[in-house]
PDB file of C-alpha atoms in Angstrom:
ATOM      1  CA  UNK A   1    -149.715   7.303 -26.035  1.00  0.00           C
ATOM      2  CA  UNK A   2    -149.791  10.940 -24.704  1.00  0.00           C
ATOM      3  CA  UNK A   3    -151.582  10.104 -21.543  1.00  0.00           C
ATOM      4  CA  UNK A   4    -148.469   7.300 -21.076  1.00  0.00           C
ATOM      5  CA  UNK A   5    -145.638   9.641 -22.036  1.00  0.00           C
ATOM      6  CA  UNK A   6    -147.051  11.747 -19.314  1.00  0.00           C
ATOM      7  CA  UNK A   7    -146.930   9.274 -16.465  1.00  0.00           C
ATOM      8  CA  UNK A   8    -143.341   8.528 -17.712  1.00  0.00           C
ATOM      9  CA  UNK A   9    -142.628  12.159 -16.678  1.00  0.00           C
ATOM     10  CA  UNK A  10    -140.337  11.710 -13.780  1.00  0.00           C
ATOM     11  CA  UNK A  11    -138.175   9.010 -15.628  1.00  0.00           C
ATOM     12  CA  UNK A  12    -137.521  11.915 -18.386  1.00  0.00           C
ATOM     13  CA  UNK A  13    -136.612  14.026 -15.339  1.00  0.00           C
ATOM     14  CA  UNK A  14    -134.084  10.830 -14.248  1.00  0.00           C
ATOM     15  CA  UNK A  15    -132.957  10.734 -18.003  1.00  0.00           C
ATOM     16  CA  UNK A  16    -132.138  14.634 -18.046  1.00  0.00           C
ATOM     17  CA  UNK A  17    -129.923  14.331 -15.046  1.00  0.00           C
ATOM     18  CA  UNK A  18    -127.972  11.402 -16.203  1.00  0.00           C
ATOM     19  CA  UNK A  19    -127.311  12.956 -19.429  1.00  0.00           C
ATOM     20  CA  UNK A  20    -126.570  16.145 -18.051  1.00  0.00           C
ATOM     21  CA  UNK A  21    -123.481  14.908 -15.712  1.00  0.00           C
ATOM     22  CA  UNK A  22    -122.453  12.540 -18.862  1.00  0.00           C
ATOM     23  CA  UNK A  23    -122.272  15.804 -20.865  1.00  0.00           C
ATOM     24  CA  UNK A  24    -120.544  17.562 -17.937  1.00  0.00           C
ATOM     25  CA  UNK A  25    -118.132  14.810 -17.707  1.00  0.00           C
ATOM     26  CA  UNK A  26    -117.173  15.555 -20.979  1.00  0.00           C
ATOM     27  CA  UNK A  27    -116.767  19.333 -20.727  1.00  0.00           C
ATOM     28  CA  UNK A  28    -114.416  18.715 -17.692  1.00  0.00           C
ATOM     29  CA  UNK A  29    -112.350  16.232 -18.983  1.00  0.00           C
ATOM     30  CA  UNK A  30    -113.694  13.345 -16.707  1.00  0.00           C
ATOM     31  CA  UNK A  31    -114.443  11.685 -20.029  1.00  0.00           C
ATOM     32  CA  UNK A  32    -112.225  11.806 -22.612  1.00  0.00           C
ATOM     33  CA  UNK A  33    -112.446  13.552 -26.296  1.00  0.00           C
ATOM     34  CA  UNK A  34    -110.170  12.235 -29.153  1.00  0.00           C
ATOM     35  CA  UNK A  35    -109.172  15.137 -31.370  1.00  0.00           C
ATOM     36  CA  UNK A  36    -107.794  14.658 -34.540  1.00  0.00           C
ATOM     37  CA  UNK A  37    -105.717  16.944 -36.797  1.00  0.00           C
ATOM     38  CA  UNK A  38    -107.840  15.607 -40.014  1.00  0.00           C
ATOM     39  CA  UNK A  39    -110.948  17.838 -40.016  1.00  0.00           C
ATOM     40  CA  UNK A  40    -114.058  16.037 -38.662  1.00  0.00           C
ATOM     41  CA  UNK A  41    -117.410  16.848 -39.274  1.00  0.00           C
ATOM     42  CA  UNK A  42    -120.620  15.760 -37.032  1.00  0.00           C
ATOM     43  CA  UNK A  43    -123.801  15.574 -38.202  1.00  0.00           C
ATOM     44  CA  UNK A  44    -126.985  14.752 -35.834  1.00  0.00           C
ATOM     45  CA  UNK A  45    -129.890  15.857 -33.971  1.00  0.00           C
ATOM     46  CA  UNK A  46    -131.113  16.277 -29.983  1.00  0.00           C
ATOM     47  CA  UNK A  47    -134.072  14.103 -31.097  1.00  0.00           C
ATOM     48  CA  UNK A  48    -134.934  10.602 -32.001  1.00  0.00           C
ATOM     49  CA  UNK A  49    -136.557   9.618 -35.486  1.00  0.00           C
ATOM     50  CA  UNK A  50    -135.833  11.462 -39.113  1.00  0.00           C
ATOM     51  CA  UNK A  51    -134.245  14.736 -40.018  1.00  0.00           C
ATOM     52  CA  UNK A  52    -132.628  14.465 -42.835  1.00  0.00           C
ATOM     53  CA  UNK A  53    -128.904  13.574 -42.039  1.00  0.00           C
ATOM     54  CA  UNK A  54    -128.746  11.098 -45.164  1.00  0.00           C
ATOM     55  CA  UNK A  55    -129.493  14.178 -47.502  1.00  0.00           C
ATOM     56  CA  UNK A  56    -127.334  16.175 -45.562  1.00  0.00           C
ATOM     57  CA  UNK A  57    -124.826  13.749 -45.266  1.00  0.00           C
ATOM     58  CA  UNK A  58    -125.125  13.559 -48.737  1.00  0.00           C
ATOM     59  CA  UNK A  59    -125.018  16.889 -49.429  1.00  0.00           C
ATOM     60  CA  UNK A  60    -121.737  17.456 -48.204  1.00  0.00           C
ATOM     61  CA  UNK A  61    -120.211  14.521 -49.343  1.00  0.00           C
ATOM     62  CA  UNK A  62    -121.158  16.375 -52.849  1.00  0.00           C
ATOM     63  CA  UNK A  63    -119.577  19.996 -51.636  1.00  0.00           C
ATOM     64  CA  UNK A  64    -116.161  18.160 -50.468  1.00  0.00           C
ATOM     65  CA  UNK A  65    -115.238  15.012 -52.684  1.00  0.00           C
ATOM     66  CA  UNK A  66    -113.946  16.568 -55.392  1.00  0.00           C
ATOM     67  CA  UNK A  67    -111.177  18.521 -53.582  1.00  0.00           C
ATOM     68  CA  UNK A  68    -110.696  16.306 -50.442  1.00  0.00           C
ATOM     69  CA  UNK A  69    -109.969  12.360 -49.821  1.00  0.00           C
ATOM     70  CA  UNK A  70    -113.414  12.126 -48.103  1.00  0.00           C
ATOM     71  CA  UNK A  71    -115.004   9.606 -45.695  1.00  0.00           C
ATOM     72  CA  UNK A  72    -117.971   8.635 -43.966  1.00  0.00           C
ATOM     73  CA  UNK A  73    -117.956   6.569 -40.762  1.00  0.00           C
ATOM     74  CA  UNK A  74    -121.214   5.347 -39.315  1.00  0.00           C
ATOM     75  CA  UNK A  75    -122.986   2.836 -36.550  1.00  0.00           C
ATOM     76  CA  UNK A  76    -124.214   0.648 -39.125  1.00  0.00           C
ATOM     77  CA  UNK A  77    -127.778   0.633 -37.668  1.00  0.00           C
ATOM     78  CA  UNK A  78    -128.947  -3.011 -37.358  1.00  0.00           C
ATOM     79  CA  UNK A  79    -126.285  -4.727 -39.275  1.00  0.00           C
ATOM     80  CA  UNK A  80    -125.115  -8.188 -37.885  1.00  0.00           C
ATOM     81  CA  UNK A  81    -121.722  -7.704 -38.142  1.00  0.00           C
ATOM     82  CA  UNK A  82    -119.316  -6.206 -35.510  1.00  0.00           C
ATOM     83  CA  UNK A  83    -116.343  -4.011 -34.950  1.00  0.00           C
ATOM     84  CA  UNK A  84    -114.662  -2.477 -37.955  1.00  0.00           C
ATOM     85  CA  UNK A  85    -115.743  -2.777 -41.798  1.00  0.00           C
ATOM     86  CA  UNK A  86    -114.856  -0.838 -44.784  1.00  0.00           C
ATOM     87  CA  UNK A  87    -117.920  -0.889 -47.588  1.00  0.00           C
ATOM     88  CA  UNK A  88    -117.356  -2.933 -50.300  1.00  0.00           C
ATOM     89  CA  UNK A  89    -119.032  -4.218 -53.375  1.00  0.00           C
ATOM     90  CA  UNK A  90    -120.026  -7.480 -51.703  1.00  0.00           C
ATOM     91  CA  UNK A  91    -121.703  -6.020 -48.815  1.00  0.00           C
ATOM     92  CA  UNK A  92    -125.472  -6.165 -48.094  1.00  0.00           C
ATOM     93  CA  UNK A  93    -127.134  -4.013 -46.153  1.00  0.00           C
ATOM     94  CA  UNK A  94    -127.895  -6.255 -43.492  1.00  0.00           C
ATOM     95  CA  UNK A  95    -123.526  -6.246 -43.123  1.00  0.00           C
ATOM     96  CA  UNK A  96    -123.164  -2.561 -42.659  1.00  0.00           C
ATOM     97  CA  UNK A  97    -126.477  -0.997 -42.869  1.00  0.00           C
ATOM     98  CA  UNK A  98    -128.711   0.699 -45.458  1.00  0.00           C
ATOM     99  CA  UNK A  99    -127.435   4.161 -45.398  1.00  0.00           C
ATOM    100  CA  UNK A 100    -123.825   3.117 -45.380  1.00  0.00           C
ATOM    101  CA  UNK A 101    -124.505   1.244 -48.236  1.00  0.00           C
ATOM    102  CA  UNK A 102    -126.416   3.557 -49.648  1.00  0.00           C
ATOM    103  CA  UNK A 103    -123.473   6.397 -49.468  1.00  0.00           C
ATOM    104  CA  UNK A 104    -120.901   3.318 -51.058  1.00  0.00           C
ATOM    105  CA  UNK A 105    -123.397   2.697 -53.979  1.00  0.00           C
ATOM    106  CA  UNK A 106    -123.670   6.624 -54.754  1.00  0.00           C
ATOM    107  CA  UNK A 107    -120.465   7.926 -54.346  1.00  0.00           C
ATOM    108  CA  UNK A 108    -117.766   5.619 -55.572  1.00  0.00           C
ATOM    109  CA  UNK A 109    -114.589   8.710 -55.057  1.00  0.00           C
ATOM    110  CA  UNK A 110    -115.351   8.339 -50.962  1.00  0.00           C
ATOM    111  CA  UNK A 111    -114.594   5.678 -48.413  1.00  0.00           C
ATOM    112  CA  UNK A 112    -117.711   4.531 -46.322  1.00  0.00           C
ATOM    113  CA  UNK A 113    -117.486   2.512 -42.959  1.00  0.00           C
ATOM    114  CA  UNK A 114    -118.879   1.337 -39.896  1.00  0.00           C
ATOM    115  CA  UNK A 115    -117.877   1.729 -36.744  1.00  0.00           C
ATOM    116  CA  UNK A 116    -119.789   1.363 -33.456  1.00  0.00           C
ATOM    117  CA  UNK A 117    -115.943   3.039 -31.637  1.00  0.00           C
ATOM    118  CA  UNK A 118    -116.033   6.297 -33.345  1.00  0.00           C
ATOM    119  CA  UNK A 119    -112.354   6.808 -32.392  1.00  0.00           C
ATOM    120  CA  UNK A 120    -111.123   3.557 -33.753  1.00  0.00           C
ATOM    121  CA  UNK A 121    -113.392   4.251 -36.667  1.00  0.00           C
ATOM    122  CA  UNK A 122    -111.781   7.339 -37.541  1.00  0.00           C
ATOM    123  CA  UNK A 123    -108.191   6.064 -36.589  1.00  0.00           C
ATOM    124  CA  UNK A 124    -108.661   3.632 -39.152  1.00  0.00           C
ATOM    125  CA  UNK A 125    -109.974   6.106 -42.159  1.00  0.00           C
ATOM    126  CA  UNK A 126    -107.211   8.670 -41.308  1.00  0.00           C
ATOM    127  CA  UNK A 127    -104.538   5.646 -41.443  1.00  0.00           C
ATOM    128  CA  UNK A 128    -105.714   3.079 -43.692  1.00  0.00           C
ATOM    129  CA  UNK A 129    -107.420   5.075 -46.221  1.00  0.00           C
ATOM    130  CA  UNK A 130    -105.655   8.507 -45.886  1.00  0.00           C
ATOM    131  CA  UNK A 131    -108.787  10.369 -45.678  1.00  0.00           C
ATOM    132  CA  UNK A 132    -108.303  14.174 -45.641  1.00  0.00           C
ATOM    133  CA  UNK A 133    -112.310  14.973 -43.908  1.00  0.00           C
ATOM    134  CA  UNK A 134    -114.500  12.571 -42.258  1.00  0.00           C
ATOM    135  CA  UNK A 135    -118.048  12.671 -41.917  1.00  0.00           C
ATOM    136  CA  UNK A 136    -119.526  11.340 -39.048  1.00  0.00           C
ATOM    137  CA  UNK A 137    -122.899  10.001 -39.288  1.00  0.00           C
ATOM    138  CA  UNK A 138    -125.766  10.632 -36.527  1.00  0.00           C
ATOM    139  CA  UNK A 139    -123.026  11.460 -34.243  1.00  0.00           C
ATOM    140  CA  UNK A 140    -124.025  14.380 -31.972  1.00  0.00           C
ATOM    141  CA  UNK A 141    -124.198  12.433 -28.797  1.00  0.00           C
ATOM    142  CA  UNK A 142    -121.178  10.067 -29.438  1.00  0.00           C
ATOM    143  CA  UNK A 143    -118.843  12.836 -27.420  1.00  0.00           C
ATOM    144  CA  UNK A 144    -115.471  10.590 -27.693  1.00  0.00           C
ATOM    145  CA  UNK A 145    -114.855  11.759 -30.689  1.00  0.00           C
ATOM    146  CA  UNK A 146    -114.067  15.636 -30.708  1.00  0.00           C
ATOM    147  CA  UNK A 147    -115.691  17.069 -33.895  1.00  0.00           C
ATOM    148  CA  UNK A 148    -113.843  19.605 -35.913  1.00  0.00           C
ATOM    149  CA  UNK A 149    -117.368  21.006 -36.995  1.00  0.00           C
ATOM    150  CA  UNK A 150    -120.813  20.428 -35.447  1.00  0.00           C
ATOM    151  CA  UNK A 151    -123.661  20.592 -37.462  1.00  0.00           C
ATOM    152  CA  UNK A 152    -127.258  20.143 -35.034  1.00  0.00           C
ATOM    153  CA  UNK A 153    -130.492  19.399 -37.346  1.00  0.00           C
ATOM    154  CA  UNK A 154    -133.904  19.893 -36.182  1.00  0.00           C
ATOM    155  CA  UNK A 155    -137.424  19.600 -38.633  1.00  0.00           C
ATOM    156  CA  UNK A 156    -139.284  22.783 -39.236  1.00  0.00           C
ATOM    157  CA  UNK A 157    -142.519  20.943 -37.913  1.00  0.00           C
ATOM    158  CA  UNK A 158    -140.412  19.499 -34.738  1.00  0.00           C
ATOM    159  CA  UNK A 159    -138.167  22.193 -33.635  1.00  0.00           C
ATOM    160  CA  UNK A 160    -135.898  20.954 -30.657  1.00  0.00           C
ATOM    161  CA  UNK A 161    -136.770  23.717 -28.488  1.00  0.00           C
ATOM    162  CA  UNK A 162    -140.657  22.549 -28.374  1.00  0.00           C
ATOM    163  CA  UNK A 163    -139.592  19.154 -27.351  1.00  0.00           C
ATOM    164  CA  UNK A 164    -139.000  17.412 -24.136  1.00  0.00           C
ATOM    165  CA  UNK A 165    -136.929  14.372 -23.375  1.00  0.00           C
ATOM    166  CA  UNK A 166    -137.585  11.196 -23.668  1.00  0.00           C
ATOM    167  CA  UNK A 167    -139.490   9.280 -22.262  1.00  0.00           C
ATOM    168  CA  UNK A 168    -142.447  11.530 -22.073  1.00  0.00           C
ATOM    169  CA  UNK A 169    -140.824  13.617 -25.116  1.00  0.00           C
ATOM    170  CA  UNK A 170    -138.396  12.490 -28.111  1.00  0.00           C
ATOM    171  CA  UNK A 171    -135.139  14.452 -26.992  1.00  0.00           C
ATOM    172  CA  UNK A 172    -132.014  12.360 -26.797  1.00  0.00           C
ATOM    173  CA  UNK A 173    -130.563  15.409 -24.432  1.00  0.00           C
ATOM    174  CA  UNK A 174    -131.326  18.669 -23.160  1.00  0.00           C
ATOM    175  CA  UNK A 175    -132.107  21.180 -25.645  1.00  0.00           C
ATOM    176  CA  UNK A 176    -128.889  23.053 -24.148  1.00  0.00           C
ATOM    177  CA  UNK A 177    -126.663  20.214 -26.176  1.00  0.00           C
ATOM    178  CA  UNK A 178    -127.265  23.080 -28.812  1.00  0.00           C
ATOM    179  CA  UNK A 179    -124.911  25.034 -27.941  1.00  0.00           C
ATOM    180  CA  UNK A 180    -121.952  22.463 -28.562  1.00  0.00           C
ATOM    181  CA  UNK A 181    -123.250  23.327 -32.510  1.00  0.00           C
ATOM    182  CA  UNK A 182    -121.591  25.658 -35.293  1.00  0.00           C
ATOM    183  CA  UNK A 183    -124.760  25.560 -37.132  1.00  0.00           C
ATOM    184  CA  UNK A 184    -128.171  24.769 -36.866  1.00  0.00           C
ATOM    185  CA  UNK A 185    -130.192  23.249 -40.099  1.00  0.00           C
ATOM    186  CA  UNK A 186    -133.621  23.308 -40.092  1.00  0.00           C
ATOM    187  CA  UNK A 187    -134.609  20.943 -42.504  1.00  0.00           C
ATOM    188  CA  UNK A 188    -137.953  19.930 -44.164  1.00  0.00           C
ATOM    189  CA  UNK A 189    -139.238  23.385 -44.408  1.00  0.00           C
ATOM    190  CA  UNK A 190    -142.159  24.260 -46.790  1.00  0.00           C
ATOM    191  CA  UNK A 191    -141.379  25.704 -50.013  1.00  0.00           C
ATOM    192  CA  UNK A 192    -144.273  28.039 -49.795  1.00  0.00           C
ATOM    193  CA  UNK A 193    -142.333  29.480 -46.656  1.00  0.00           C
ATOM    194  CA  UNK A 194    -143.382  33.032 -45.482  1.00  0.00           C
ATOM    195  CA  UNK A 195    -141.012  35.467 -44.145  1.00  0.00           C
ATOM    196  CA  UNK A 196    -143.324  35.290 -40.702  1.00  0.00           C
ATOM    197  CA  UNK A 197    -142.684  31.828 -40.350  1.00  0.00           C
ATOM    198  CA  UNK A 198    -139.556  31.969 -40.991  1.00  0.00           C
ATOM    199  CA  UNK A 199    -138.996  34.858 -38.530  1.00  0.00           C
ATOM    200  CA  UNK A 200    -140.916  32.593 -35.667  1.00  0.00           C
ATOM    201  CA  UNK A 201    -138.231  29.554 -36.486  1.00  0.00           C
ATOM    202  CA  UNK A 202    -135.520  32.230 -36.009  1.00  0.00           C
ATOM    203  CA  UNK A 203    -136.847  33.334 -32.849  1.00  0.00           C
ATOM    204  CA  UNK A 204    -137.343  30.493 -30.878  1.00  0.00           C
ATOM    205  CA  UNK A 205    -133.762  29.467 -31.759  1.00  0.00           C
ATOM    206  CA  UNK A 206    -132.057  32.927 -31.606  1.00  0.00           C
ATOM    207  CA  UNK A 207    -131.260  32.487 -27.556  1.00  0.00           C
ATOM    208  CA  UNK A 208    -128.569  29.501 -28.698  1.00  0.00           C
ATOM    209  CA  UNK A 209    -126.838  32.280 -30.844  1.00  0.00           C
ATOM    210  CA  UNK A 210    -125.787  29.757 -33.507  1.00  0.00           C
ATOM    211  CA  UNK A 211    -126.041  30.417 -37.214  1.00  0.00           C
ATOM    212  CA  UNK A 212    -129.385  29.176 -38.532  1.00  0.00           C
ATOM    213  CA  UNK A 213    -130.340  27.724 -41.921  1.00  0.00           C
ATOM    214  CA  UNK A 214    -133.466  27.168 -43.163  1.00  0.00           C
ATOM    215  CA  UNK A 215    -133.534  24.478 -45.695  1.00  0.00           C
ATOM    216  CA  UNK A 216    -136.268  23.800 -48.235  1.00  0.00           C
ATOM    217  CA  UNK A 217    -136.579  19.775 -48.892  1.00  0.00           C
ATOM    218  CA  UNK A 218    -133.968  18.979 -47.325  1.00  0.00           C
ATOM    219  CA  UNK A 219    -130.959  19.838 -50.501  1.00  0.00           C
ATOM    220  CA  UNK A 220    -133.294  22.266 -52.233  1.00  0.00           C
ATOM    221  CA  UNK A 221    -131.174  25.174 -50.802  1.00  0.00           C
ATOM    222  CA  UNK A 222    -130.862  28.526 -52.940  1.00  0.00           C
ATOM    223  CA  UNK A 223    -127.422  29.537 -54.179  1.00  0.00           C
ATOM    224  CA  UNK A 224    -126.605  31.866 -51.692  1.00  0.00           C
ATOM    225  CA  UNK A 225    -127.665  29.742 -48.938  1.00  0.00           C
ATOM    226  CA  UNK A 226    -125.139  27.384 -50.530  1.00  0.00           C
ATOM    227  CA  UNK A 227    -122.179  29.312 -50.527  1.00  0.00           C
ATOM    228  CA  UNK A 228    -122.663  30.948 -47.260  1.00  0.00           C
ATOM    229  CA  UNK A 229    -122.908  27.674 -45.670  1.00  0.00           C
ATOM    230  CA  UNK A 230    -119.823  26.590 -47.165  1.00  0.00           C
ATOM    231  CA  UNK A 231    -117.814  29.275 -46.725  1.00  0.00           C
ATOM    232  CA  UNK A 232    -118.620  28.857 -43.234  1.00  0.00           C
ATOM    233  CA  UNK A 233    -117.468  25.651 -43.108  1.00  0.00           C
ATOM    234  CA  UNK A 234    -114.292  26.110 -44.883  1.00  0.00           C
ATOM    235  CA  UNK A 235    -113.407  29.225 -42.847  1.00  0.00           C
ATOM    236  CA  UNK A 236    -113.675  27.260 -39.721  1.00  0.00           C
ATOM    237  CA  UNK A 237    -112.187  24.134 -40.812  1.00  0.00           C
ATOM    238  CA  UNK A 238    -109.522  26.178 -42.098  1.00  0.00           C
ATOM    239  CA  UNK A 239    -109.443  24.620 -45.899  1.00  0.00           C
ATOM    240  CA  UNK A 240    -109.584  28.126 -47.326  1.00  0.00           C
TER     241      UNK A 240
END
């Protein structure tokens, strides 16, 4: 497989140019960014396969529901069913997905749907089900939507910045997408975690100058870690 990802090399090089002008496109208002005046926050990665957006997802669903009308909007990865759908009891996961449905199941206060048009998708939350903060769901590439907060994740073991893209590594974009984050989680750390490790993560991600977390499995975050990262939030979003 390694010896094949390198021969793909100069198809990642094709890959980084296309995604660069898309991005570009975007910046310079070629393409165009919805913004909304309800509070919208992104959650994704730079890189393909797991790291931990449902527990973070999750996590902040936790942190908000009480005091705002939340909501989640997602793809719906490999449902059968198209366009617009609210989660309801009846639903399956082959209608809307299994962590759509997983959200619905968990957190009964919160609206959960799918939506492969972000912008219609939130349209609909904000006007239909007068949701206050909406969550978007492995969203860091899906630029239409203009997110109120960004929040990039990367794996302690997998770090963005030691990546490539795909096909000869597993980066979505260039590891300069980083700097359209507010924060930077890196999740799946090890709780025996040394302060030399720790320092090395820090390093290698210092040159983006976002603010880093550290996250021990995934929601296993210490207090302080908790607050800080929420008072960030709230200071930016402006719910303060």
């Amino acid at each position: 497989m390694k010896v094949l990802r390198f021969f793909l090399f100069p198809f990642a090089i094709l890959y980084d140019f296309v995604t660069k002008i898309r991005n570009l496109f975007f910046d310079v208002g070629v393409f165009k960014e919805t913004s909304f005046k309800t509070p919208i926050i992104v959650v994704g990665n730079l890189s393909v396969g797991g790291t931990g957006k449902t527990p973070q997802i999750e996590y902040l669903i936790r942190l908000l529901q009480n005091r705002y009308k939340t909501a989640v909007l997602s793809r719906g990865y490999k449902r059968l069913t198209k366009g617009f759908v609210l989660v309801r009891d009846n639903h399956k996961a082959i209608d809307v997905g299994d962590e759509p449905l997983q959200y619905f199941k968990k957190f009964k206060a919160i609206s959960v749907a799918v939506d492969a048009n972000r912008v219609a998708g939130v349209a609909k939350l904000i006007n239909e089900q007068n949701a206050e903060v909406v969550l978007l769901d492995d969203a860091f590439q899906h630029r239409k939507v203009k997110g109120s907060f960004n929040i990039l994740l990367t794996k302690f073991n997998d770090l963005f910045v030691d990546d490539f893209l795909l096909p000869t590594g597993n980066l979505r974009e260039s590891k300069t997408g980083a700097n359209r984050a507010d924060v930077i989680l890196v999740t799946k750390c090890p709780n025996d975690l040394d302060q030399a490790s720790k320092a090395k993560v820090l390093k290698k991600l210092k040159k983006f100058d976002k603010e880093v977390f550290l996250l021990e499995f995934l929601t296993e975050i210490k207090f302080w870690v908790l607050k800080k990262f929420l008072l960030l939030i709230l200071q930016i979003m402006k719910f303060y």
